[in-house]
Each structure stands twice: as C-alpha cells, then as structure tokens.
mmCIF file of C-alpha atoms in Angstrom:
data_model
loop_
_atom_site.group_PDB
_atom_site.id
_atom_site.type_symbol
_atom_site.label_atom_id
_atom_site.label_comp_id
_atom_site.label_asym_id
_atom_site.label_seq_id
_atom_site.Cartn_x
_atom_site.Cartn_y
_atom_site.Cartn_z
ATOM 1 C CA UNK A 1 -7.932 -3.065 -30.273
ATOM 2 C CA UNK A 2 -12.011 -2.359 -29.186
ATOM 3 C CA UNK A 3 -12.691 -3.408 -25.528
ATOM 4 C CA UNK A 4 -15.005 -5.684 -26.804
ATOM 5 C CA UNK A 5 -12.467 -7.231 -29.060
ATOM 6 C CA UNK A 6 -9.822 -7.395 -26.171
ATOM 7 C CA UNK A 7 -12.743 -8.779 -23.933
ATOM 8 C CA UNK A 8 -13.793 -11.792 -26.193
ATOM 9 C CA UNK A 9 -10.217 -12.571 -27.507
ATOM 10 C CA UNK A 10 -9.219 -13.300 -23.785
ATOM 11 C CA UNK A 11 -12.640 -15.538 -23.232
ATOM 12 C CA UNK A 12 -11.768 -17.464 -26.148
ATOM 13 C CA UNK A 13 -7.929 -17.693 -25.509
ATOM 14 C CA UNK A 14 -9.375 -19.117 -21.661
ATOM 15 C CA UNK A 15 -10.666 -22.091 -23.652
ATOM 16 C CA UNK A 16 -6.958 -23.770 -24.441
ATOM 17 C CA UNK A 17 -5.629 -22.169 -21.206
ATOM 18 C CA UNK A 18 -4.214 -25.441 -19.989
ATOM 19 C CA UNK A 19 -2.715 -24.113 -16.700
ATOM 20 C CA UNK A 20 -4.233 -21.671 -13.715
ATOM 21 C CA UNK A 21 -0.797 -19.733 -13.968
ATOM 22 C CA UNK A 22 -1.573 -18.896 -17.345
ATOM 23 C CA UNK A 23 -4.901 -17.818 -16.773
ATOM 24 C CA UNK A 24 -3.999 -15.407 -13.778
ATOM 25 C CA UNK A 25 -1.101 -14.083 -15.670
ATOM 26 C CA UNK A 26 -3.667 -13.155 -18.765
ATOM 27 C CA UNK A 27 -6.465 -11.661 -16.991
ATOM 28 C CA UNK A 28 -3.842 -9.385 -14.986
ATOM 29 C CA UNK A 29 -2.282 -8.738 -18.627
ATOM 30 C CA UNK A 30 -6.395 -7.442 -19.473
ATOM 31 C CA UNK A 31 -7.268 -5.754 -16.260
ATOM 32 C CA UNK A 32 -3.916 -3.664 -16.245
ATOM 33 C CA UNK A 33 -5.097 -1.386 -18.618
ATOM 34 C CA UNK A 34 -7.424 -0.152 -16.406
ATOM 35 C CA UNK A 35 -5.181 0.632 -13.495
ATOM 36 C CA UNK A 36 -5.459 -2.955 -11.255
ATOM 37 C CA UNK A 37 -1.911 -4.518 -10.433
ATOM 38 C CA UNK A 38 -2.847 -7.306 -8.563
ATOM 39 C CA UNK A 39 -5.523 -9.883 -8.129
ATOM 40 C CA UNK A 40 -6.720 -12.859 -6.001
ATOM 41 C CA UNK A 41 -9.567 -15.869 -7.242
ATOM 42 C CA UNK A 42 -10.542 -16.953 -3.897
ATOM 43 C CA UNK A 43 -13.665 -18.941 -2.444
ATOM 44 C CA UNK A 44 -14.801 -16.824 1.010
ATOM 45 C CA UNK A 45 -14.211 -17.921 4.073
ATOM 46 C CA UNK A 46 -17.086 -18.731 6.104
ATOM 47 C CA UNK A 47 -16.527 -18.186 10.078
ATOM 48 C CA UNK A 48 -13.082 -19.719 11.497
ATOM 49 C CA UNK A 49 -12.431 -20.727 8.345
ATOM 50 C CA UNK A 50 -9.077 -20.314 6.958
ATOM 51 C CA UNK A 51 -8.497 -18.081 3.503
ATOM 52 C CA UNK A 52 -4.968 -20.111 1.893
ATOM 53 C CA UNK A 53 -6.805 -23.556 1.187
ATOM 54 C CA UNK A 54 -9.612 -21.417 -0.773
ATOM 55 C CA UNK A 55 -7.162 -19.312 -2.777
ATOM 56 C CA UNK A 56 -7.469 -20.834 -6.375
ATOM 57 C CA UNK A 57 -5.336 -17.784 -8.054
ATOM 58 C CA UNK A 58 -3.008 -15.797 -6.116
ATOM 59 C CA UNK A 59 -1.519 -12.291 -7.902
ATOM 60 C CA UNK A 60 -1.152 -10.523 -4.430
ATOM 61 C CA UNK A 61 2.634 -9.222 -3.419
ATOM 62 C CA UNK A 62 4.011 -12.661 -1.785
ATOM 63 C CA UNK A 63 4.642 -11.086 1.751
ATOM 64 C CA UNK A 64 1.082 -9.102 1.720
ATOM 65 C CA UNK A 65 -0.157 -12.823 1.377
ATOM 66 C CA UNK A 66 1.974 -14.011 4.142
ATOM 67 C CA UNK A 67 1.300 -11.659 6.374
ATOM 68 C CA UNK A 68 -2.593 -11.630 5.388
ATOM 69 C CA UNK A 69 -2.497 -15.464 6.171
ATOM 70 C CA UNK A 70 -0.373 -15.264 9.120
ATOM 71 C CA UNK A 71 -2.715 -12.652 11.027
ATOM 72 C CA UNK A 72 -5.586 -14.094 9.719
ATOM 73 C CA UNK A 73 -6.390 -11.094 9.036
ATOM 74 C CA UNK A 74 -10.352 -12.288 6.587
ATOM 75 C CA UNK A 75 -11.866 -12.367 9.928
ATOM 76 C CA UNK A 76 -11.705 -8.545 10.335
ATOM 77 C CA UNK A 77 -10.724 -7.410 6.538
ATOM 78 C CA UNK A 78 -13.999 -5.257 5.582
ATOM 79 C CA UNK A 79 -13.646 -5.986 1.614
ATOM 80 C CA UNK A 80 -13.437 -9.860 2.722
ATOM 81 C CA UNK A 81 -16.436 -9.851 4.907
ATOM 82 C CA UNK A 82 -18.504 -7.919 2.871
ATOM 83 C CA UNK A 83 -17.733 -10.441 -0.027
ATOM 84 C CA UNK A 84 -19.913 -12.933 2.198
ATOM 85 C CA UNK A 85 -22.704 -10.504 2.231
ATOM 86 C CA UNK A 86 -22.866 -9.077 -1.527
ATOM 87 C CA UNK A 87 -23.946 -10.981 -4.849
ATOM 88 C CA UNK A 88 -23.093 -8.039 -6.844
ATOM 89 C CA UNK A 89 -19.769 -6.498 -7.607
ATOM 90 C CA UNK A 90 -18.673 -3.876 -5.725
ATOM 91 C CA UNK A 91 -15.331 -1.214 -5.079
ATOM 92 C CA UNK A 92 -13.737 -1.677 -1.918
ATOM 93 C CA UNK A 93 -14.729 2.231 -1.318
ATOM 94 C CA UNK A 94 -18.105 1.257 -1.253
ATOM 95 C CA UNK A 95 -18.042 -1.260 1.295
ATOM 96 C CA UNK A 96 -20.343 0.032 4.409
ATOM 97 C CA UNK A 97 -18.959 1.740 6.677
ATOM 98 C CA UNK A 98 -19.878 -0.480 9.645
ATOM 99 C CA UNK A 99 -17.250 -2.983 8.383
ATOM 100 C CA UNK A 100 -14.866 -0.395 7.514
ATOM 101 C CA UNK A 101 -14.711 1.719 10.474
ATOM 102 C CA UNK A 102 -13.459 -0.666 12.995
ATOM 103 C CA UNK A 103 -9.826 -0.161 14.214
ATOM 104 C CA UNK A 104 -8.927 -3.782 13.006
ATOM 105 C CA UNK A 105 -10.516 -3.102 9.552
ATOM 106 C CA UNK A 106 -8.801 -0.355 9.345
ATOM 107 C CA UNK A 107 -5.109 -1.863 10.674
ATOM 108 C CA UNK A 108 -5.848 -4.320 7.267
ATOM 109 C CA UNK A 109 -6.755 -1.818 4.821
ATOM 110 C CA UNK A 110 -3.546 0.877 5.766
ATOM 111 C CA UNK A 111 -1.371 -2.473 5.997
ATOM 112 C CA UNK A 112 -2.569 -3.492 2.216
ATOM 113 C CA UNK A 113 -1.612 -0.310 1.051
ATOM 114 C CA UNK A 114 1.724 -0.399 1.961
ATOM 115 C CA UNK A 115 2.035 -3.032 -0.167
ATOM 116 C CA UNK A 116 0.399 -1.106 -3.402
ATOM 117 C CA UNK A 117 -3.583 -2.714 -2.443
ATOM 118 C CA UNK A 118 -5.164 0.826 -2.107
ATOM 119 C CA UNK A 119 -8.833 0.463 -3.872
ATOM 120 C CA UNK A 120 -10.333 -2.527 -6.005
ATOM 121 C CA UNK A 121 -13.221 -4.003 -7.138
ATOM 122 C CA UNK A 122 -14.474 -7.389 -6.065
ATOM 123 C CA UNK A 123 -16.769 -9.478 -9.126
ATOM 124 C CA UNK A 124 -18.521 -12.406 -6.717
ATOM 125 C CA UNK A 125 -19.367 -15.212 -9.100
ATOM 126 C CA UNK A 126 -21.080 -18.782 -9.068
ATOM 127 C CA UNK A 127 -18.802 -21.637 -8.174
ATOM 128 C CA UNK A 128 -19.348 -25.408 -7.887
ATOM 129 C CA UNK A 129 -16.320 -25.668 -5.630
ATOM 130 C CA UNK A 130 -16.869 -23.005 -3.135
ATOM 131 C CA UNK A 131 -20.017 -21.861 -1.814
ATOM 132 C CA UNK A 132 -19.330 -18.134 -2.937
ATOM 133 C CA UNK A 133 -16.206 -16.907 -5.090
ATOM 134 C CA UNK A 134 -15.220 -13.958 -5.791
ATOM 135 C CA UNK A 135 -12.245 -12.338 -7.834
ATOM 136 C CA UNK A 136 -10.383 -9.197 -5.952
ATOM 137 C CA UNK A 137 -8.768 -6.661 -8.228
ATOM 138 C CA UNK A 138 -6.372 -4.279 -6.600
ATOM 139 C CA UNK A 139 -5.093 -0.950 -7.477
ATOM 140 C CA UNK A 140 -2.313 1.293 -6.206
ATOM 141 C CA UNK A 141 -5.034 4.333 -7.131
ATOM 142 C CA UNK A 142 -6.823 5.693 -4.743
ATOM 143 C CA UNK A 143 -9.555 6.646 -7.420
ATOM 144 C CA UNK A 144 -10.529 4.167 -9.900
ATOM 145 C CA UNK A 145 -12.649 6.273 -12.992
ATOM 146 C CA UNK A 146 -13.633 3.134 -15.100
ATOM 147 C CA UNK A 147 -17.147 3.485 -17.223
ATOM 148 C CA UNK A 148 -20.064 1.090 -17.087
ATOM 149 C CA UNK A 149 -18.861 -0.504 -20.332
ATOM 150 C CA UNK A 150 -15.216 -1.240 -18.902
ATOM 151 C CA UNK A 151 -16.806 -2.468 -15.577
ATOM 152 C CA UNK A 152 -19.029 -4.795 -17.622
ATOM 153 C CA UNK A 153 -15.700 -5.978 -19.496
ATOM 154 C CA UNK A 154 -13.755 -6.802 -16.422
ATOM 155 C CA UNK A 155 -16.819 -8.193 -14.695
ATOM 156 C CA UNK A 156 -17.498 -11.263 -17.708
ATOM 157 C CA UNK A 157 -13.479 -11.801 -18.012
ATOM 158 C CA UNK A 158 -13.318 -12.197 -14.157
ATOM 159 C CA UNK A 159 -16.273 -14.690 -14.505
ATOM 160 C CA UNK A 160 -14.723 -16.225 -17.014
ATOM 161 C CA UNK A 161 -11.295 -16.501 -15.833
ATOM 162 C CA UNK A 162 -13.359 -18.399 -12.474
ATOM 163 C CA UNK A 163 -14.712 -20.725 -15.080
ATOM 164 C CA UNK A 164 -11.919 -21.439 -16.263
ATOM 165 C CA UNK A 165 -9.974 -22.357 -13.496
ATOM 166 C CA UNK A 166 -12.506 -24.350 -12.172
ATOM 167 C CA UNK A 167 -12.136 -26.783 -15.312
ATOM 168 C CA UNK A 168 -8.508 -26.620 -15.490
ATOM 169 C CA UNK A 169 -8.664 -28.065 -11.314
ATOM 170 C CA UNK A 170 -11.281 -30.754 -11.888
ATOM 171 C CA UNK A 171 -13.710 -32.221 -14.530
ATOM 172 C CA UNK A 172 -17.102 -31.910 -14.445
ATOM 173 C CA UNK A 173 -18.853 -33.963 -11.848
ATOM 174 C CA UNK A 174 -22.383 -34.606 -10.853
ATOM 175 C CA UNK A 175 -23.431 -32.248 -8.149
ATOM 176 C CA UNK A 176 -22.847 -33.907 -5.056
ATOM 177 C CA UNK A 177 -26.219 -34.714 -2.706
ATOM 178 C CA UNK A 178 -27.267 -34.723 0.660
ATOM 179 C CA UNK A 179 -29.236 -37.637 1.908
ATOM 180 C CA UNK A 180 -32.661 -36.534 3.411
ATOM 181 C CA UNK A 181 -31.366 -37.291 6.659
ATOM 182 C CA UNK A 182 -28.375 -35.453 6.191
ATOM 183 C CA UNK A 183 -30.569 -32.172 4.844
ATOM 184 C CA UNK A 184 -32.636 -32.625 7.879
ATOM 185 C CA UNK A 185 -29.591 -32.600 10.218
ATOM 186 C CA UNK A 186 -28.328 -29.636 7.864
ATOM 187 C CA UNK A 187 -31.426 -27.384 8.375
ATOM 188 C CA UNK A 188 -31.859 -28.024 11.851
ATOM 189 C CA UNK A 189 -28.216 -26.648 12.536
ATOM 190 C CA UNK A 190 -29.014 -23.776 10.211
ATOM 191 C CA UNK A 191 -31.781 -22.681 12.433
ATOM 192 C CA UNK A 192 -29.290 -22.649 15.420
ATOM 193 C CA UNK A 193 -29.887 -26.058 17.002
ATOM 194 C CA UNK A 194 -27.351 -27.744 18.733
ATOM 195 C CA UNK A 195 -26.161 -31.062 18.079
ATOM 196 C CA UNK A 196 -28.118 -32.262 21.421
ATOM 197 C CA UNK A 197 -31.206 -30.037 20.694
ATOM 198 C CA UNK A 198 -31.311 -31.809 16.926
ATOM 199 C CA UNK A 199 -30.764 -35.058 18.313
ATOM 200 C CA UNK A 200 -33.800 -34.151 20.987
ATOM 201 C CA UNK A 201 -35.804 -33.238 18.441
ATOM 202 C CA UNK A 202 -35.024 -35.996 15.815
ATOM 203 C CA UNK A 203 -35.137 -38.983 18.425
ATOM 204 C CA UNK A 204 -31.678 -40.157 17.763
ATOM 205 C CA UNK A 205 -28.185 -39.967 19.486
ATOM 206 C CA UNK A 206 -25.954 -37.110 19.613
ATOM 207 C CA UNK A 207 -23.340 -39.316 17.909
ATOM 208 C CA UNK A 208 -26.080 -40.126 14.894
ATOM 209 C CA UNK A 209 -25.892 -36.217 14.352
ATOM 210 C CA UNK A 210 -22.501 -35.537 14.538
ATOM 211 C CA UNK A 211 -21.965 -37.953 11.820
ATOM 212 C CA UNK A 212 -24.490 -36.799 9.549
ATOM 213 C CA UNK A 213 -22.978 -33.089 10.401
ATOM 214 C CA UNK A 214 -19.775 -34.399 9.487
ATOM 215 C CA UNK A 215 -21.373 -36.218 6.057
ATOM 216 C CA UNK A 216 -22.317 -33.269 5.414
ATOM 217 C CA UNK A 217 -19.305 -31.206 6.013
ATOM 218 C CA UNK A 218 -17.064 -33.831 4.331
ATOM 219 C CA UNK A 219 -19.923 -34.040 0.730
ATOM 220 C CA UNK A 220 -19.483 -30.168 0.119
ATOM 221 C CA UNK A 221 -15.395 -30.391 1.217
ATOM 222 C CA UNK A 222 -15.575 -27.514 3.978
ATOM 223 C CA UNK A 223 -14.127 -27.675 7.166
ATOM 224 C CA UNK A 224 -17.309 -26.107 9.152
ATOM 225 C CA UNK A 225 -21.017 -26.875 9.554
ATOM 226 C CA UNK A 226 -22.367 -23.191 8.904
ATOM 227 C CA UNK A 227 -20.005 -23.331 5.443
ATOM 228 C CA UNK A 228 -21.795 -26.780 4.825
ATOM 229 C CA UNK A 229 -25.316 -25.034 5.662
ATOM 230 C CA UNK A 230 -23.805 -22.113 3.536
ATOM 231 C CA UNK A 231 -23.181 -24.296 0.577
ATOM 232 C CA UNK A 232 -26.307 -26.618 0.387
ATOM 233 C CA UNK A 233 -28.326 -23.136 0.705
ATOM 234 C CA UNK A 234 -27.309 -22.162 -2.817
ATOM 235 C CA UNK A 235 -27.055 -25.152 -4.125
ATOM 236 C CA UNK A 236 -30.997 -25.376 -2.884
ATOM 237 C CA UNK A 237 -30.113 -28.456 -1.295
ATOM 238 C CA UNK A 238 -32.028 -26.873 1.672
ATOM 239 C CA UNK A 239 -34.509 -23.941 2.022
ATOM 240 C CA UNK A 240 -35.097 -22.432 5.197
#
C-alpha cells in the first residue's frame, strides 16, 4: 500500500481503538517501516518534575525506562530538554549542541544506545492534559534518510495517535479556569515573585497566596507552580 493509504487507514483504525495498548502497538506497527523500534507519548517535565506520572504510552526497552526513571535522568537528557523549548519536530541529531555537549547529556545519550535508542525524531503536539506533549521515536540507526513526505506521514499519525489516547484516558471536559485571583497570583509568580513579594504587592497574607498557588497547581493537575504558569500560558489563561 501508498503511504498515504497506510497513513489514513491507521487515523481511521485510531477511531475504534478502544485501548492505549492498542494504539502504541499500531503506530509502532506504522513507524517501523521507516527504521524506529521504539517510542514513548509523554507530557514534558517541567523543572523537578518527575517523567513516569506523564508517560501516557511507553514502547521504550523496560530496563532503559527503569533506569531512565531511576537516575532521573529528563533533568540532563538533551532530546528531553529541548522538547520544552521546540514547537516543531525535530531529530535528536539536531538538538543544539549546548544541551548536547555536557558530560551528563552525553552519559544519557551513550547509555540509550546501549539499549538500541541511537537517533529519533521527537513530533511535540497540543495536549489538554499536559502543558506540552510530545511523541519520541527511536531508532537503532545512526542515520535516519526519511523524505519530507514520510516525515509529514509520521508527524499527523503521531498527532493522531496523542489524540487518541487522550480520549481513550478521559472524556471531553470543559477547559478548566483560573479565578482572576488565582491568574493574578499565577502571573505574579511567572514574573519571579515570591510568595512574600506577591503577597506584598497584592495586600494579602502569605498563606492567601500559597493557596491560590496551590488552586492553581491542583486546577491544571501538576505538581509545580512554574508547570502551572507553564500550562495557563498556552492555554492563554495568562499573558505576560
């Protein structure tokens, strides 16, 4: 069959998948072809945060996961940070070098190849679970030759297969808001105020902030302020 064929027959065979294990175990079938082996549907951590509660489809080798976990090793993984600066797909060859060339960036991407994670290509897509999600396909080839066409074709079934998952994990809900109060707290924090310098500024207690911080934190379902600030910044919930 066409790509285009193969590419449309999977987004319509994601519309009855009933089960996330079924959609990660058909997009791997469709990105195979082109030389990727493994994969990982993952919202990006944001600071401290830790990568396993994001994860919302795991095809990496069970101990590279482990150990990746363990080591907490998306602080200093170049492909992972850069996923919190890109909107646009990417290989993991083209990641700048800053990121890449540190000695603990380096540790993660000579560890991940052991385990057959040698190059990739990362499609970032729009989620309403995660502030920024991205799919991660890996290949055991250290040169990936794959035309604009095929690119195109892996980038819509990745976005799809997000989609997907997405509906199979919850129903559609309405979009979760801030209170003014709470987007005033938000933005403050997002400029780099402190909890006391907010509260200075705002005339009320430090406690009175900490809560709406924590409103805040709790409405979007992250664990940090900056991912909360993170969130409600594309969700234009708050401009700075």
């Amino acid at each position: 069959m066409g790509l285009e064929t193969d590419t449309f027959d999977f987004i319509e065979r994601c519309q009855t998948h009933m089960t996330s294990k079924v959609v990660l175990d058909d997009l791997l079938s469709c990105v195979r072809k082109f030389g990727f082996e493994h994969l990982i549907l993952s919202g990006v951590p944001v600071g401290n945060e830790a990568l396993e509660p994001l994860v919302e489809l795991n095809g990496w080798p069970k101990p590279w996961f482990a150990r990746y976990s363990s080591q907490t090793y998306a602080g200093v993984d170049a492909v992972c940070r850069h996923c919190a600066e890109s909107t646009r797909p990417f290989f993991w060859s083209d990641v700048p070098e800053r990121l890449r060339n540190s000695p603990n960036s380096k540790r993660v991407a000579k560890e991940a190849a052991d385990f057959g994670l040698v190059n990739g290509y990362v499609i970032p897509a729009n989620s309403r679970v995660h502030w920024q999600t991205v799919v991660s396909l890996a290949s055991p080839l250290q040169h990936l030759d794959l035309s604009k066409r095929e690119l195109a074709a892996i980038t819509l079934m990745s976005t799809v297969a997000v989609s997907s998952v997405e509906a199979i994990r919850s129903p559609p809900e309405k979009e979760r808001l801030l209170s003014r109060r709470e987007k005033e707290v938000l933005l403050w924090a997002a400029r780099g105020r402190t909890a006391e310098e907010i509260a200075n500024i705002l005339s009320v207690s430090v406690t009175t902030v900490r809560k709406h911080l924590q409103n805040a934190r709790q409405t979007f379902a992250v664990s940090t302020t900056m991912g909360a600030v993170a969130v409600a910044l594309r969700r234009r919930q708050i401009v700075l």
